[in-house]
């Protein structure tokens, strides 16, 4: 995005202001987005620091809507959470909505720019929360326990204060003033099912079917297409009746950040204190074990084991069931192995830098994970295979 475009957005959000400084976050730290820190001088000579986050490749308006809606839910129900506050957004990079105290009205929508060419889609502008990403390698035992308990208090507040929902997925913006969020689709997987997903079984069936379509149609995964009949049999004859939540768990789906990695938890001071939780782009309402599943599979155990143990211990104290505590052990094991199946059917990280024999070796490894996880997820009650301890072989 050009400096001129940024100035146009800032001027619409903060009339009579001046954009005085722009710094870009390294693309290696921002993954599928481009992120800019903007310094804005107001008419009264006060200074505001804001964040402008541009949609990355592969994602469209749904991701912008979801992050805005999730941040609004946090601000409404958990104002004590140190998360960014939404100032403006654009779903398509053209029309924008502004919600700053400086604009003439809430939800003031107008063109974001004129006569500019761009190769990006939507964007979000938020307040900037203080702190730096958790420096995991610098943490001592005391800091690990301290941070783990702080993080648990934030998550417990979400679980207790943001109303649980009867269907799962990501959020759409409520343009008609409805009190409850509109839950529809899975942004991370690019899914927009025709009907709401009211069970974990339906949610995982939709995800696995989507991965199977990728396996069937993407050349990268062609060597593993012989898995398709086995996976179809699993979807048709096993997954619909699989016990994936404890009996009588209602309402089922709870607010979930879905990416509580060290890069998204900001800290200040010594010992470090959490001053910001960021990156709600894949947050939504999912089953109570989903946050932990993501931590252990997709998150690849980013946190020190001591910190994660303190996190789960404090969650239990706050009445939130965890895999290490009061959570149903068989349900946890089954969800873990099922996620391994879904993740490795069409691994999103391939081909990466692999070609030829190297890629074939990676796909053979993925096939082995799928077959092993399928065998484990299909075991009868009482025969479930325990999952690896946190940090041991996660994502392997």
Tab-separated table of C-alpha atoms in Angstrom:
chain	number	residue	atom	x	y	z
A	1	UNK	CA	0.000	0.000	0.000
A	2	UNK	CA	1.319	3.426	-0.903
A	3	UNK	CA	1.962	6.240	1.543
A	4	UNK	CA	-0.723	8.260	-0.243
A	5	UNK	CA	-3.312	5.536	0.345
A	6	UNK	CA	-2.390	5.340	4.014
A	7	UNK	CA	-2.737	9.099	4.348
A	8	UNK	CA	-6.209	8.950	2.787
A	9	UNK	CA	-7.314	6.290	5.280
A	10	UNK	CA	-5.827	8.155	8.239
A	11	UNK	CA	-7.430	11.433	7.188
A	12	UNK	CA	-10.852	9.763	6.943
A	13	UNK	CA	-10.442	8.191	10.372
A	14	UNK	CA	-8.866	11.234	12.026
A	15	UNK	CA	-9.910	14.482	10.291
A	16	UNK	CA	-7.334	17.288	10.510
A	17	UNK	CA	-4.654	14.784	11.494
A	18	UNK	CA	-1.245	14.172	9.953
A	19	UNK	CA	0.491	10.873	9.270
A	20	UNK	CA	3.994	11.464	10.612
A	21	UNK	CA	5.631	8.034	10.561
A	22	UNK	CA	5.176	4.598	8.978
A	23	UNK	CA	7.067	1.413	9.805
A	24	UNK	CA	6.435	-2.014	8.299
A	25	UNK	CA	6.549	-5.255	10.261
A	26	UNK	CA	8.864	-7.827	8.703
A	27	UNK	CA	6.937	-10.178	6.426
A	28	UNK	CA	8.563	-13.114	8.234
A	29	UNK	CA	6.787	-11.983	11.416
A	30	UNK	CA	3.391	-11.225	9.898
A	31	UNK	CA	2.814	-14.470	7.941
A	32	UNK	CA	-0.175	-13.971	5.604
A	33	UNK	CA	-0.626	-10.228	6.204
A	34	UNK	CA	1.214	-6.980	5.696
A	35	UNK	CA	1.261	-4.957	8.917
A	36	UNK	CA	2.197	-1.291	9.330
A	37	UNK	CA	2.593	0.804	12.466
A	38	UNK	CA	1.384	4.364	11.886
A	39	UNK	CA	2.030	7.431	14.014
A	40	UNK	CA	-0.707	10.045	13.720
A	41	UNK	CA	-0.484	13.629	14.974
A	42	UNK	CA	-3.887	15.041	15.884
A	43	UNK	CA	-5.003	18.658	15.510
A	44	UNK	CA	-4.349	19.269	19.227
A	45	UNK	CA	-0.749	17.995	18.795
A	46	UNK	CA	-1.414	14.744	20.667
A	47	UNK	CA	-0.097	11.584	19.032
A	48	UNK	CA	-1.854	8.281	18.416
A	49	UNK	CA	-0.201	5.063	17.322
A	50	UNK	CA	-2.346	2.740	15.241
A	51	UNK	CA	-1.924	-0.513	13.342
A	52	UNK	CA	-2.908	-1.006	9.707
A	53	UNK	CA	-3.219	-4.677	8.773
A	54	UNK	CA	-3.615	-5.594	5.101
A	55	UNK	CA	-5.201	-8.862	4.061
A	56	UNK	CA	-2.651	-11.305	2.751
A	57	UNK	CA	-2.935	-13.709	-0.136
A	58	UNK	CA	-5.544	-16.489	-0.161
A	59	UNK	CA	-8.035	-14.637	2.071
A	60	UNK	CA	-10.861	-12.284	1.195
A	61	UNK	CA	-13.612	-10.296	2.919
A	62	UNK	CA	-14.530	-13.161	5.275
A	63	UNK	CA	-11.252	-12.836	7.192
A	64	UNK	CA	-11.673	-9.088	7.646
A	65	UNK	CA	-15.254	-9.515	8.825
A	66	UNK	CA	-14.278	-12.272	11.222
A	67	UNK	CA	-11.450	-10.392	12.905
A	68	UNK	CA	-13.514	-7.217	13.261
A	69	UNK	CA	-16.479	-9.155	14.674
A	70	UNK	CA	-14.289	-11.128	17.099
A	71	UNK	CA	-12.545	-7.998	18.370
A	72	UNK	CA	-15.963	-6.421	18.858
A	73	UNK	CA	-17.094	-9.444	20.884
A	74	UNK	CA	-14.014	-9.207	23.104
A	75	UNK	CA	-14.447	-5.450	23.586
A	76	UNK	CA	-18.120	-5.905	24.465
A	77	UNK	CA	-17.918	-8.855	26.843
A	78	UNK	CA	-14.312	-8.750	28.102
A	79	UNK	CA	-13.198	-5.096	28.060
A	80	UNK	CA	-10.439	-6.012	30.511
A	81	UNK	CA	-8.691	-8.069	27.805
A	82	UNK	CA	-5.707	-6.069	26.474
A	83	UNK	CA	-6.676	-6.483	22.834
A	84	UNK	CA	-6.722	-3.938	20.006
A	85	UNK	CA	-9.846	-1.858	19.461
A	86	UNK	CA	-11.164	-1.578	15.909
A	87	UNK	CA	-10.984	1.912	14.379
A	88	UNK	CA	-11.776	1.217	10.734
A	89	UNK	CA	-11.927	-1.566	8.205
A	90	UNK	CA	-12.467	-2.319	4.546
A	91	UNK	CA	-13.579	-5.701	3.274
A	92	UNK	CA	-12.527	-5.092	-0.320
A	93	UNK	CA	-9.988	-2.269	-0.197
A	94	UNK	CA	-12.536	0.146	-1.686
A	95	UNK	CA	-15.361	1.082	0.699
A	96	UNK	CA	-14.407	1.504	4.354
A	97	UNK	CA	-16.171	1.745	7.698
A	98	UNK	CA	-14.816	4.132	10.343
A	99	UNK	CA	-15.626	3.913	14.058
A	100	UNK	CA	-13.225	6.395	15.648
A	101	UNK	CA	-14.281	9.138	18.081
A	102	UNK	CA	-13.190	11.657	15.445
A	103	UNK	CA	-15.605	10.586	12.715
A	104	UNK	CA	-19.031	12.143	12.327
A	105	UNK	CA	-20.917	8.973	13.177
A	106	UNK	CA	-20.420	5.340	14.079
A	107	UNK	CA	-20.268	3.004	11.090
A	108	UNK	CA	-19.594	5.899	8.725
A	109	UNK	CA	-18.938	4.185	5.387
A	110	UNK	CA	-17.283	6.012	2.501
A	111	UNK	CA	-14.785	5.328	-0.281
A	112	UNK	CA	-11.386	4.457	1.143
A	113	UNK	CA	-9.523	5.852	-1.861
A	114	UNK	CA	-9.987	7.030	-5.394
A	115	UNK	CA	-7.858	6.489	-8.488
A	116	UNK	CA	-5.414	4.096	-6.846
A	117	UNK	CA	-4.335	0.743	-8.155
A	118	UNK	CA	-3.544	-1.935	-5.605
A	119	UNK	CA	-2.940	-5.671	-5.386
A	120	UNK	CA	-4.370	-6.190	-1.927
A	121	UNK	CA	-7.896	-6.676	-0.650
A	122	UNK	CA	-9.305	-5.636	2.671
A	123	UNK	CA	-7.645	-4.121	5.698
A	124	UNK	CA	-8.241	-3.362	9.372
A	125	UNK	CA	-7.006	-0.387	11.379
A	126	UNK	CA	-6.842	-0.806	15.152
A	127	UNK	CA	-5.341	0.755	18.212
A	128	UNK	CA	-1.798	-0.383	18.995
A	129	UNK	CA	-1.369	-2.368	22.197
A	130	UNK	CA	1.984	-2.090	23.974
A	131	UNK	CA	4.604	-4.775	24.360
A	132	UNK	CA	6.718	-7.205	22.382
A	133	UNK	CA	6.092	-10.806	21.395
A	134	UNK	CA	6.935	-13.212	24.215
A	135	UNK	CA	10.706	-13.884	24.091
A	136	UNK	CA	10.333	-17.598	24.822
A	137	UNK	CA	14.059	-18.355	24.921
A	138	UNK	CA	14.593	-15.724	27.637
A	139	UNK	CA	11.973	-17.003	30.085
A	140	UNK	CA	13.049	-18.474	33.403
A	141	UNK	CA	10.870	-20.835	35.435
A	142	UNK	CA	9.254	-18.050	37.456
A	143	UNK	CA	8.369	-16.098	34.311
A	144	UNK	CA	6.931	-19.227	32.686
A	145	UNK	CA	4.585	-19.873	35.583
A	146	UNK	CA	3.683	-16.189	35.835
A	147	UNK	CA	2.834	-15.836	32.137
A	148	UNK	CA	1.007	-19.157	31.950
A	149	UNK	CA	-1.351	-18.112	34.727
A	150	UNK	CA	-1.931	-14.673	33.196
A	151	UNK	CA	-2.775	-16.203	29.841
A	152	UNK	CA	-5.170	-18.613	31.531
A	153	UNK	CA	-7.009	-15.772	33.254
A	154	UNK	CA	-7.580	-14.083	29.895
A	155	UNK	CA	-8.836	-17.289	28.258
A	156	UNK	CA	-11.042	-18.094	31.258
A	157	UNK	CA	-12.607	-14.640	31.004
A	158	UNK	CA	-13.500	-15.364	27.380
A	159	UNK	CA	-14.991	-18.742	28.294
A	160	UNK	CA	-17.086	-17.333	31.134
A	161	UNK	CA	-18.114	-13.937	29.740
A	162	UNK	CA	-18.539	-14.319	25.972
A	163	UNK	CA	-21.803	-16.239	25.471
A	164	UNK	CA	-21.334	-19.744	24.083
A	165	UNK	CA	-23.133	-20.604	20.857
A	166	UNK	CA	-25.094	-23.538	19.447
A	167	UNK	CA	-23.156	-23.711	16.168
A	168	UNK	CA	-19.482	-23.437	15.326
A	169	UNK	CA	-17.332	-21.438	12.980
A	170	UNK	CA	-16.158	-17.915	12.291
A	171	UNK	CA	-18.161	-14.698	12.463
A	172	UNK	CA	-19.914	-12.390	10.051
A	173	UNK	CA	-20.556	-8.751	10.874
A	174	UNK	CA	-24.026	-7.918	12.153
A	175	UNK	CA	-25.109	-5.101	9.847
A	176	UNK	CA	-28.656	-5.018	11.234
A	177	UNK	CA	-27.747	-4.462	14.879
A	178	UNK	CA	-28.383	-8.006	16.093
A	179	UNK	CA	-27.083	-8.706	19.587
A	180	UNK	CA	-25.762	-12.173	18.732
A	181	UNK	CA	-22.978	-12.792	16.221
A	182	UNK	CA	-23.677	-14.455	12.907
A	183	UNK	CA	-21.643	-17.659	12.789
A	184	UNK	CA	-20.924	-18.977	9.324
A	185	UNK	CA	-18.006	-20.650	7.590
A	186	UNK	CA	-14.441	-21.640	8.436
A	187	UNK	CA	-12.080	-18.898	7.255
A	188	UNK	CA	-8.859	-20.846	7.705
A	189	UNK	CA	-10.080	-23.686	5.485
A	190	UNK	CA	-11.907	-21.467	2.997
A	191	UNK	CA	-15.200	-23.199	3.824
A	192	UNK	CA	-18.669	-21.689	3.648
A	193	UNK	CA	-21.095	-24.566	4.342
A	194	UNK	CA	-24.692	-24.063	3.163
A	195	UNK	CA	-26.079	-24.796	6.637
A	196	UNK	CA	-24.840	-24.062	10.180
A	197	UNK	CA	-22.558	-26.647	11.772
A	198	UNK	CA	-24.282	-27.713	14.987
A	199	UNK	CA	-22.023	-30.630	15.959
A	200	UNK	CA	-18.298	-31.265	16.125
A	201	UNK	CA	-18.890	-34.271	13.869
A	202	UNK	CA	-20.418	-32.060	11.159
A	203	UNK	CA	-17.593	-29.528	11.553
A	204	UNK	CA	-14.849	-32.131	11.180
A	205	UNK	CA	-16.693	-33.884	8.357
A	206	UNK	CA	-16.860	-30.606	6.404
A	207	UNK	CA	-13.160	-29.940	7.008
A	208	UNK	CA	-12.074	-33.453	6.058
A	209	UNK	CA	-14.230	-33.457	2.913
A	210	UNK	CA	-12.606	-30.157	1.902
A	211	UNK	CA	-9.127	-31.622	2.440
A	212	UNK	CA	-10.125	-34.656	0.376
A	213	UNK	CA	-11.159	-32.369	-2.489
A	214	UNK	CA	-7.722	-30.767	-2.318
A	215	UNK	CA	-6.129	-34.218	-2.323
A	216	UNK	CA	-8.190	-35.202	-5.368
A	217	UNK	CA	-7.550	-32.059	-7.413
A	218	UNK	CA	-4.116	-30.680	-6.460
A	219	UNK	CA	-1.148	-32.127	-8.329
A	220	UNK	CA	1.154	-31.725	-5.333
A	221	UNK	CA	-0.769	-34.387	-3.409
A	222	UNK	CA	-1.339	-36.813	-6.318
A	223	UNK	CA	0.909	-39.600	-4.913
A	224	UNK	CA	-1.422	-39.945	-1.904
A	225	UNK	CA	-4.737	-40.174	-3.753
A	226	UNK	CA	-4.976	-43.873	-2.988
A	227	UNK	CA	-6.040	-42.752	0.516
A	228	UNK	CA	-9.334	-41.327	-0.787
A	229	UNK	CA	-11.487	-44.521	-0.556
A	230	UNK	CA	-10.290	-45.153	2.989
A	231	UNK	CA	-11.062	-41.574	4.001
A	232	UNK	CA	-14.485	-41.671	2.330
A	233	UNK	CA	-15.352	-44.806	4.276
A	234	UNK	CA	-14.274	-43.033	7.471
A	235	UNK	CA	-16.522	-40.031	6.722
A	236	UNK	CA	-19.495	-42.201	5.740
A	237	UNK	CA	-19.375	-44.948	8.346
A	238	UNK	CA	-17.387	-43.819	11.380
A	239	UNK	CA	-17.173	-40.050	11.832
A	240	UNK	CA	-20.938	-39.326	12.083
A	241	UNK	CA	-21.345	-41.376	15.274
A	242	UNK	CA	-17.975	-40.728	16.882
A	243	UNK	CA	-18.005	-39.297	20.418
A	244	UNK	CA	-16.125	-35.999	20.107
A	245	UNK	CA	-17.597	-34.114	23.075
A	246	UNK	CA	-18.511	-35.254	26.583
A	247	UNK	CA	-22.176	-36.303	26.856
A	248	UNK	CA	-24.730	-33.560	27.591
A	249	UNK	CA	-22.334	-30.699	26.824
A	250	UNK	CA	-24.525	-27.679	26.000
A	251	UNK	CA	-24.160	-25.036	24.779
A	252	UNK	CA	-21.377	-26.571	22.805
A	253	UNK	CA	-19.177	-23.942	21.167
A	254	UNK	CA	-17.053	-21.420	23.068
A	255	UNK	CA	-15.041	-18.367	22.026
A	256	UNK	CA	-11.637	-19.544	20.840
A	257	UNK	CA	-8.650	-17.441	19.781
A	258	UNK	CA	-7.230	-20.266	17.663
A	259	UNK	CA	-3.665	-18.967	17.530
A	260	UNK	CA	-2.386	-18.278	21.041
A	261	UNK	CA	1.225	-18.505	19.955
A	262	UNK	CA	4.074	-16.491	21.529
A	263	UNK	CA	4.093	-14.105	18.544
A	264	UNK	CA	0.491	-13.110	19.359
A	265	UNK	CA	0.970	-12.538	23.085
A	266	UNK	CA	2.689	-9.224	23.847
A	267	UNK	CA	4.491	-8.573	27.115
A	268	UNK	CA	6.187	-5.705	28.914
A	269	UNK	CA	8.334	-5.371	32.020
A	270	UNK	CA	10.371	-7.769	34.115
A	271	UNK	CA	9.048	-10.217	35.093
A	272	UNK	CA	7.055	-9.996	31.871
A	273	UNK	CA	3.394	-9.036	32.141
A	274	UNK	CA	0.881	-9.559	29.336
A	275	UNK	CA	-0.037	-6.213	27.800
A	276	UNK	CA	-1.579	-7.375	24.541
A	277	UNK	CA	-3.298	-10.269	22.773
A	278	UNK	CA	-3.380	-9.794	19.004
A	279	UNK	CA	-4.265	-11.559	15.746
A	280	UNK	CA	-7.899	-12.641	16.103
A	281	UNK	CA	-8.258	-13.336	12.365
A	282	UNK	CA	-9.104	-17.036	12.852
A	283	UNK	CA	-10.887	-16.701	16.199
A	284	UNK	CA	-14.474	-17.855	16.488
A	285	UNK	CA	-16.707	-20.304	18.286
A	286	UNK	CA	-15.406	-23.862	18.453
A	287	UNK	CA	-15.682	-26.867	20.733
A	288	UNK	CA	-13.978	-26.522	24.140
A	289	UNK	CA	-10.984	-28.725	23.229
A	290	UNK	CA	-10.230	-26.951	19.931
A	291	UNK	CA	-7.911	-24.319	21.433
A	292	UNK	CA	-5.817	-27.068	23.005
A	293	UNK	CA	-5.874	-29.195	19.851
A	294	UNK	CA	-4.523	-26.268	17.856
A	295	UNK	CA	-1.862	-25.613	20.498
A	296	UNK	CA	-0.637	-29.198	20.321
A	297	UNK	CA	-0.946	-29.947	16.597
A	298	UNK	CA	-0.845	-26.784	14.493
A	299	UNK	CA	0.945	-24.750	17.169
A	300	UNK	CA	3.593	-27.487	17.387
A	301	UNK	CA	4.019	-26.820	21.096
A	302	UNK	CA	5.413	-23.296	20.783
A	303	UNK	CA	5.333	-22.688	24.537
A	304	UNK	CA	7.738	-24.047	27.169
A	305	UNK	CA	6.178	-27.117	28.799
A	306	UNK	CA	6.348	-25.479	32.239
A	307	UNK	CA	4.416	-22.427	31.019
A	308	UNK	CA	1.769	-24.574	29.355
A	309	UNK	CA	1.388	-26.692	32.494
A	310	UNK	CA	0.849	-23.549	34.579
A	311	UNK	CA	-1.643	-22.350	31.961
A	312	UNK	CA	-3.733	-25.515	32.219
A	313	UNK	CA	-3.472	-25.600	36.006
A	314	UNK	CA	-4.819	-22.057	36.294
A	315	UNK	CA	-7.594	-22.766	33.786
A	316	UNK	CA	-8.731	-25.645	35.980
A	317	UNK	CA	-8.751	-23.299	38.985
A	318	UNK	CA	-10.970	-20.977	36.943
A	319	UNK	CA	-13.412	-23.747	36.064
A	320	UNK	CA	-12.218	-24.497	32.519
A	321	UNK	CA	-11.636	-28.169	31.715
A	322	UNK	CA	-8.259	-28.973	30.145
A	323	UNK	CA	-6.589	-32.060	28.643
A	324	UNK	CA	-4.231	-32.249	31.625
A	325	UNK	CA	-6.994	-31.854	34.198
A	326	UNK	CA	-10.713	-32.519	34.295
A	327	UNK	CA	-11.282	-32.863	30.554
A	328	UNK	CA	-12.615	-36.201	29.313
A	329	UNK	CA	-9.435	-38.079	28.434
A	330	UNK	CA	-10.906	-40.271	25.698
A	331	UNK	CA	-12.639	-37.319	24.066
A	332	UNK	CA	-9.369	-35.383	24.123
A	333	UNK	CA	-7.393	-38.277	22.624
A	334	UNK	CA	-9.946	-38.796	19.869
A	335	UNK	CA	-10.011	-35.095	18.944
A	336	UNK	CA	-6.219	-34.973	18.833
A	337	UNK	CA	-5.878	-37.966	16.503
A	338	UNK	CA	-8.726	-36.728	14.328
A	339	UNK	CA	-6.963	-33.377	13.905
A	340	UNK	CA	-3.821	-35.229	12.846
A	341	UNK	CA	-5.853	-36.967	10.130
A	342	UNK	CA	-7.383	-33.715	8.874
A	343	UNK	CA	-4.066	-31.833	8.965
A	344	UNK	CA	-2.038	-34.403	7.021
A	345	UNK	CA	-4.486	-35.431	4.274
A	346	UNK	CA	-3.437	-32.415	2.185
A	347	UNK	CA	-0.688	-30.662	4.178
A	348	UNK	CA	-0.955	-26.922	3.534
A	349	UNK	CA	2.805	-26.458	3.962
A	350	UNK	CA	3.629	-28.613	0.926
A	351	UNK	CA	5.264	-28.394	-1.507
A	352	UNK	CA	7.133	-25.595	0.269
A	353	UNK	CA	10.711	-25.907	-0.906
A	354	UNK	CA	10.412	-29.613	-1.718
A	355	UNK	CA	10.563	-31.061	-5.225
A	356	UNK	CA	11.119	-34.471	-6.767
A	357	UNK	CA	12.220	-37.174	-4.353
A	358	UNK	CA	12.191	-34.782	-1.410
A	359	UNK	CA	8.502	-34.017	-1.967
A	360	UNK	CA	7.700	-37.712	-2.418
A	361	UNK	CA	9.397	-38.444	0.895
A	362	UNK	CA	7.369	-35.737	2.632
A	363	UNK	CA	4.145	-37.133	1.197
A	364	UNK	CA	5.046	-40.642	2.331
A	365	UNK	CA	5.557	-39.217	5.795
A	366	UNK	CA	2.158	-37.503	5.640
A	367	UNK	CA	0.535	-40.760	4.506
A	368	UNK	CA	2.079	-42.584	7.460
A	369	UNK	CA	0.697	-39.958	9.861
A	370	UNK	CA	-2.810	-40.261	8.363
A	371	UNK	CA	-2.843	-44.059	8.568
A	372	UNK	CA	-1.467	-44.092	12.107
A	373	UNK	CA	-3.905	-41.425	13.311
A	374	UNK	CA	-6.871	-43.157	11.636
A	375	UNK	CA	-6.039	-46.386	13.413
A	376	UNK	CA	-5.845	-44.584	16.744
A	377	UNK	CA	-8.986	-42.483	16.348
A	378	UNK	CA	-10.992	-45.624	15.489
A	379	UNK	CA	-10.028	-47.502	18.622
A	380	UNK	CA	-12.907	-48.477	20.866
A	381	UNK	CA	-13.601	-46.772	24.211
A	382	UNK	CA	-11.091	-47.938	26.765
A	383	UNK	CA	-8.496	-48.630	24.086
A	384	UNK	CA	-7.731	-45.045	23.105
A	385	UNK	CA	-4.062	-44.261	22.536
A	386	UNK	CA	-2.739	-41.422	24.750
A	387	UNK	CA	-1.482	-38.389	22.863
A	388	UNK	CA	2.138	-37.237	23.194
A	389	UNK	CA	2.908	-35.058	26.195
A	390	UNK	CA	2.869	-31.350	25.368
A	391	UNK	CA	6.037	-30.526	23.453
A	392	UNK	CA	6.857	-34.155	22.592
A	393	UNK	CA	6.591	-34.791	18.883
A	394	UNK	CA	3.864	-32.220	18.311
A	395	UNK	CA	2.986	-31.950	14.666
A	396	UNK	CA	5.359	-34.761	13.692
